[in-house]
Amino acid sequence: MRKWRRVYDALFVAKSRFTGRGLFAGTPIRARAKIGDYEGEVIGLAEARRRARGQRIVAIVELERHALDATRWKHGFRFINHSCDPNTFIRCTPQRAEFYALRAIRAGEELTCDYGESQHNGRLPCRCGAANCRGFI
Ligand SMILES: [Zn+2]
């Protein structure tokens, strides 16, 4: 079994400190440790754009030749909220979007990542509350 599996399986969804629901660490996570992969239905890029159109909350990640749609997923990174001062970072390979801890994370701490170039194109107001908040996602 991969080491990050235990960390990933222990993640839980609860009321977010920012907005709606969020994703939380169930165990302490070491800095730089892998937390898991973005899971979702594998679809084509054109289909991803079609599905994302007009949606306020998008649970789709685009990779090189395909996309992952986690809309129906009950677990995992579709629940992670954006922060301009996040505690995780994403590393995209052609096949996967992998999440890693940017620093040590306590059990029970909410996970956040920087959405970066999301499909909202900087039009959604950001409520992360970080000192360096950019104001929009
Ligand atoms: Zn922000």
PDB file of C-alpha atoms and ligand atoms in Angstrom:
ATOM      1  CA  MET A   1       0.000   0.000   0.000  1.00  0.00           C
ATOM      2  CA  ARG A   2       1.243   3.479  -0.852  1.00  0.00           C
ATOM      3  CA  LYS A   3       2.196   5.584   2.168  1.00  0.00           C
ATOM      4  CA  TRP A   4      -0.095   8.504   1.277  1.00  0.00           C
ATOM      5  CA  ARG A   5      -3.146   6.184   1.143  1.00  0.00           C
ATOM      6  CA  ARG A   6      -3.533   6.306   4.918  1.00  0.00           C
ATOM      7  CA  VAL A   7      -3.400  10.121   4.900  1.00  0.00           C
ATOM      8  CA  TYR A   8      -5.814  10.318   1.959  1.00  0.00           C
ATOM      9  CA  ASP A   9      -8.321   7.855   3.407  1.00  0.00           C
ATOM     10  CA  ALA A  10      -8.333   9.775   6.720  1.00  0.00           C
ATOM     11  CA  LEU A  11      -9.335  13.083   5.055  1.00  0.00           C
ATOM     12  CA  PHE A  12     -12.827  14.181   5.990  1.00  0.00           C
ATOM     13  CA  VAL A  13     -15.397  16.684   4.759  1.00  0.00           C
ATOM     14  CA  ALA A  14     -16.890  19.166   7.254  1.00  0.00           C
ATOM     15  CA  LYS A  15     -18.182  22.721   7.477  1.00  0.00           C
ATOM     16  CA  SER A  16     -15.499  25.043   6.135  1.00  0.00           C
ATOM     17  CA  ARG A  17     -14.016  28.023   7.908  1.00  0.00           C
ATOM     18  CA  PHE A  18     -14.365  29.876   4.542  1.00  0.00           C
ATOM     19  CA  THR A  19     -17.445  28.805   2.621  1.00  0.00           C
ATOM     20  CA  GLY A  20     -19.735  25.775   2.487  1.00  0.00           C
ATOM     21  CA  ARG A  21     -17.960  22.508   3.085  1.00  0.00           C
ATOM     22  CA  GLY A  22     -14.216  21.930   3.171  1.00  0.00           C
ATOM     23  CA  LEU A  23     -11.660  19.137   3.271  1.00  0.00           C
ATOM     24  CA  PHE A  24      -9.829  18.424   6.530  1.00  0.00           C
ATOM     25  CA  ALA A  25      -6.777  16.401   7.566  1.00  0.00           C
ATOM     26  CA  GLY A  26      -7.641  13.350   9.699  1.00  0.00           C
ATOM     27  CA  THR A  27      -4.004  12.742  10.647  1.00  0.00           C
ATOM     28  CA  PRO A  28      -0.965  14.984  11.042  1.00  0.00           C
ATOM     29  CA  ILE A  29       0.755  15.460   7.660  1.00  0.00           C
ATOM     30  CA  ARG A  30       4.485  16.132   7.291  1.00  0.00           C
ATOM     31  CA  ALA A  31       5.692  19.060   5.169  1.00  0.00           C
ATOM     32  CA  ARG A  32       6.238  18.001   1.506  1.00  0.00           C
ATOM     33  CA  ALA A  33       4.405  14.668   2.056  1.00  0.00           C
ATOM     34  CA  LYS A  34       2.037  13.500  -0.653  1.00  0.00           C
ATOM     35  CA  ILE A  35      -1.619  13.676   0.429  1.00  0.00           C
ATOM     36  CA  GLY A  36      -3.228  12.017  -2.595  1.00  0.00           C
ATOM     37  CA  ASP A  37      -4.418  12.335  -6.180  1.00  0.00           C
ATOM     38  CA  TYR A  38      -7.467  14.183  -7.514  1.00  0.00           C
ATOM     39  CA  GLU A  39     -10.025  11.487  -8.288  1.00  0.00           C
ATOM     40  CA  GLY A  40     -12.928  11.794 -10.682  1.00  0.00           C
ATOM     41  CA  GLU A  41     -14.688  10.488 -13.764  1.00  0.00           C
ATOM     42  CA  VAL A  42     -12.259  10.503 -16.711  1.00  0.00           C
ATOM     43  CA  ILE A  43     -13.677  12.631 -19.555  1.00  0.00           C
ATOM     44  CA  GLY A  44     -12.339  14.448 -22.637  1.00  0.00           C
ATOM     45  CA  LEU A  45     -11.277  18.107 -22.571  1.00  0.00           C
ATOM     46  CA  ALA A  46     -14.120  19.309 -24.814  1.00  0.00           C
ATOM     47  CA  GLU A  47     -16.628  17.509 -22.599  1.00  0.00           C
ATOM     48  CA  ALA A  48     -14.983  19.103 -19.518  1.00  0.00           C
ATOM     49  CA  ARG A  49     -15.466  22.591 -20.959  1.00  0.00           C
ATOM     50  CA  ARG A  50     -19.050  21.790 -21.914  1.00  0.00           C
ATOM     51  CA  ARG A  51     -19.816  20.576 -18.366  1.00  0.00           C
ATOM     52  CA  ALA A  52     -18.064  23.526 -16.682  1.00  0.00           C
ATOM     53  CA  ARG A  53     -19.964  26.176 -18.662  1.00  0.00           C
ATOM     54  CA  GLY A  54     -22.271  28.214 -16.451  1.00  0.00           C
ATOM     55  CA  GLN A  55     -21.464  26.276 -13.262  1.00  0.00           C
ATOM     56  CA  ARG A  56     -20.672  28.308 -10.167  1.00  0.00           C
ATOM     57  CA  ILE A  57     -18.816  25.467  -8.468  1.00  0.00           C
ATOM     58  CA  VAL A  58     -16.637  23.406 -10.751  1.00  0.00           C
ATOM     59  CA  ALA A  59     -15.210  20.065  -9.616  1.00  0.00           C
ATOM     60  CA  ILE A  60     -13.330  19.411 -12.845  1.00  0.00           C
ATOM     61  CA  VAL A  61      -9.548  19.328 -13.224  1.00  0.00           C
ATOM     62  CA  GLU A  62      -8.053  19.527 -16.718  1.00  0.00           C
ATOM     63  CA  LEU A  63      -4.878  17.581 -17.464  1.00  0.00           C
ATOM     64  CA  GLU A  64      -2.920  17.262 -20.694  1.00  0.00           C
ATOM     65  CA  ARG A  65      -5.229  14.988 -22.713  1.00  0.00           C
ATOM     66  CA  HIS A  66      -8.157  14.352 -20.397  1.00  0.00           C
ATOM     67  CA  ALA A  67     -10.027  15.836 -17.466  1.00  0.00           C
ATOM     68  CA  LEU A  68     -11.292  14.496 -14.130  1.00  0.00           C
ATOM     69  CA  ASP A  69     -14.856  15.336 -13.100  1.00  0.00           C
ATOM     70  CA  ALA A  70     -15.404  14.729  -9.374  1.00  0.00           C
ATOM     71  CA  THR A  71     -18.917  16.200  -9.250  1.00  0.00           C
ATOM     72  CA  ARG A  72     -20.362  12.889  -8.005  1.00  0.00           C
ATOM     73  CA  TRP A  73     -17.430  12.042  -5.702  1.00  0.00           C
ATOM     74  CA  LYS A  74     -18.187  11.938  -1.964  1.00  0.00           C
ATOM     75  CA  HIS A  75     -14.543  12.064  -0.884  1.00  0.00           C
ATOM     76  CA  GLY A  76     -11.339  13.770  -1.857  1.00  0.00           C
ATOM     77  CA  PHE A  77     -10.014  17.000  -3.281  1.00  0.00           C
ATOM     78  CA  ARG A  78     -13.183  18.249  -4.935  1.00  0.00           C
ATOM     79  CA  PHE A  79     -13.965  19.572  -1.420  1.00  0.00           C
ATOM     80  CA  ILE A  80     -10.700  21.484  -0.984  1.00  0.00           C
ATOM     81  CA  ASN A  81     -11.180  25.252  -0.765  1.00  0.00           C
ATOM     82  CA  HIS A  82      -8.996  27.937  -2.254  1.00  0.00           C
ATOM     83  CA  SER A  83      -6.727  30.124  -0.154  1.00  0.00           C
ATOM     84  CA  CYS A  84      -4.245  32.725  -1.342  1.00  0.00           C
ATOM     85  CA  ASP A  85      -2.055  31.449   1.544  1.00  0.00           C
ATOM     86  CA  PRO A  86      -2.613  27.665   1.177  1.00  0.00           C
ATOM     87  CA  ASN A  87      -1.183  24.685   3.088  1.00  0.00           C
ATOM     88  CA  THR A  88      -1.060  22.321   0.083  1.00  0.00           C
ATOM     89  CA  PHE A  89       0.167  22.557  -3.493  1.00  0.00           C
ATOM     90  CA  ILE A  90      -0.757  20.714  -6.675  1.00  0.00           C
ATOM     91  CA  ARG A  91       1.722  19.023  -8.982  1.00  0.00           C
ATOM     92  CA  CYS A  92       0.207  18.074 -12.328  1.00  0.00           C
ATOM     93  CA  THR A  93       1.670  15.243 -14.368  1.00  0.00           C
ATOM     94  CA  PRO A  94       0.132  14.411 -17.782  1.00  0.00           C
ATOM     95  CA  GLN A  95      -2.005  11.748 -16.045  1.00  0.00           C
ATOM     96  CA  ARG A  96      -2.568  13.023 -12.512  1.00  0.00           C
ATOM     97  CA  ALA A  97      -3.104  16.039 -10.285  1.00  0.00           C
ATOM     98  CA  GLU A  98      -1.191  15.219  -7.086  1.00  0.00           C
ATOM     99  CA  PHE A  99      -1.593  17.120  -3.814  1.00  0.00           C
ATOM    100  CA  TYR A 100       1.319  17.679  -1.416  1.00  0.00           C
ATOM    101  CA  ALA A 101       1.645  19.409   1.972  1.00  0.00           C
ATOM    102  CA  LEU A 102       3.293  22.821   1.645  1.00  0.00           C
ATOM    103  CA  ARG A 103       4.098  22.752   5.378  1.00  0.00           C
ATOM    104  CA  ALA A 104       3.347  20.543   8.390  1.00  0.00           C
ATOM    105  CA  ILE A 105      -0.417  20.184   8.834  1.00  0.00           C
ATOM    106  CA  ARG A 106      -2.165  19.285  12.107  1.00  0.00           C
ATOM    107  CA  ALA A 107      -4.915  16.667  12.371  1.00  0.00           C
ATOM    108  CA  GLY A 108      -8.230  18.490  12.092  1.00  0.00           C
ATOM    109  CA  GLU A 109      -6.797  21.396  10.092  1.00  0.00           C
ATOM    110  CA  GLU A 110      -8.652  22.480   6.938  1.00  0.00           C
ATOM    111  CA  LEU A 111      -6.732  21.848   3.721  1.00  0.00           C
ATOM    112  CA  THR A 112      -6.481  24.657   1.166  1.00  0.00           C
ATOM    113  CA  CYS A 113      -4.780  25.067  -2.183  1.00  0.00           C
ATOM    114  CA  ASP A 114      -4.236  27.914  -4.607  1.00  0.00           C
ATOM    115  CA  TYR A 115      -6.661  27.293  -7.480  1.00  0.00           C
ATOM    116  CA  GLY A 116      -4.443  29.419  -9.686  1.00  0.00           C
ATOM    117  CA  GLU A 117      -5.848  29.562 -13.184  1.00  0.00           C
ATOM    118  CA  SER A 118      -9.282  28.196 -12.425  1.00  0.00           C
ATOM    119  CA  GLN A 119     -12.267  28.193 -14.723  1.00  0.00           C
ATOM    120  CA  HIS A 120     -13.636  31.178 -12.816  1.00  0.00           C
ATOM    121  CA  ASN A 121     -10.992  33.314 -14.575  1.00  0.00           C
ATOM    122  CA  GLY A 122     -10.556  35.654 -11.620  1.00  0.00           C
ATOM    123  CA  ARG A 123     -14.199  36.697 -11.427  1.00  0.00           C
ATOM    124  CA  LEU A 124     -15.206  35.019  -8.159  1.00  0.00           C
ATOM    125  CA  PRO A 125     -14.590  37.105  -4.999  1.00  0.00           C
ATOM    126  CA  CYS A 126     -12.142  35.373  -2.665  1.00  0.00           C
ATOM    127  CA  ARG A 127     -13.069  35.021   1.011  1.00  0.00           C
ATOM    128  CA  CYS A 128      -9.917  33.271   2.243  1.00  0.00           C
ATOM    129  CA  GLY A 129      -9.011  36.085   4.651  1.00  0.00           C
ATOM    130  CA  ALA A 130      -5.248  35.666   4.128  1.00  0.00           C
ATOM    131  CA  ALA A 131      -3.089  38.762   4.654  1.00  0.00           C
ATOM    132  CA  ASN A 132      -1.920  38.430   1.035  1.00  0.00           C
ATOM    133  CA  CYS A 133      -5.385  37.708  -0.422  1.00  0.00           C
ATOM    134  CA  ARG A 134      -5.592  38.635  -4.111  1.00  0.00           C
ATOM    135  CA  GLY A 135      -9.315  39.481  -3.795  1.00  0.00           C
ATOM    136  CA  PHE A 136     -10.531  37.273  -6.639  1.00  0.00           C
ATOM    137  CA  ILE A 137     -10.181  33.613  -7.615  1.00  0.00           C
TER     138      ILE A 137
HETATM  139 ZN    ZN B   1      -7.804  35.012  -1.065  1.00  0.00          ZN
END
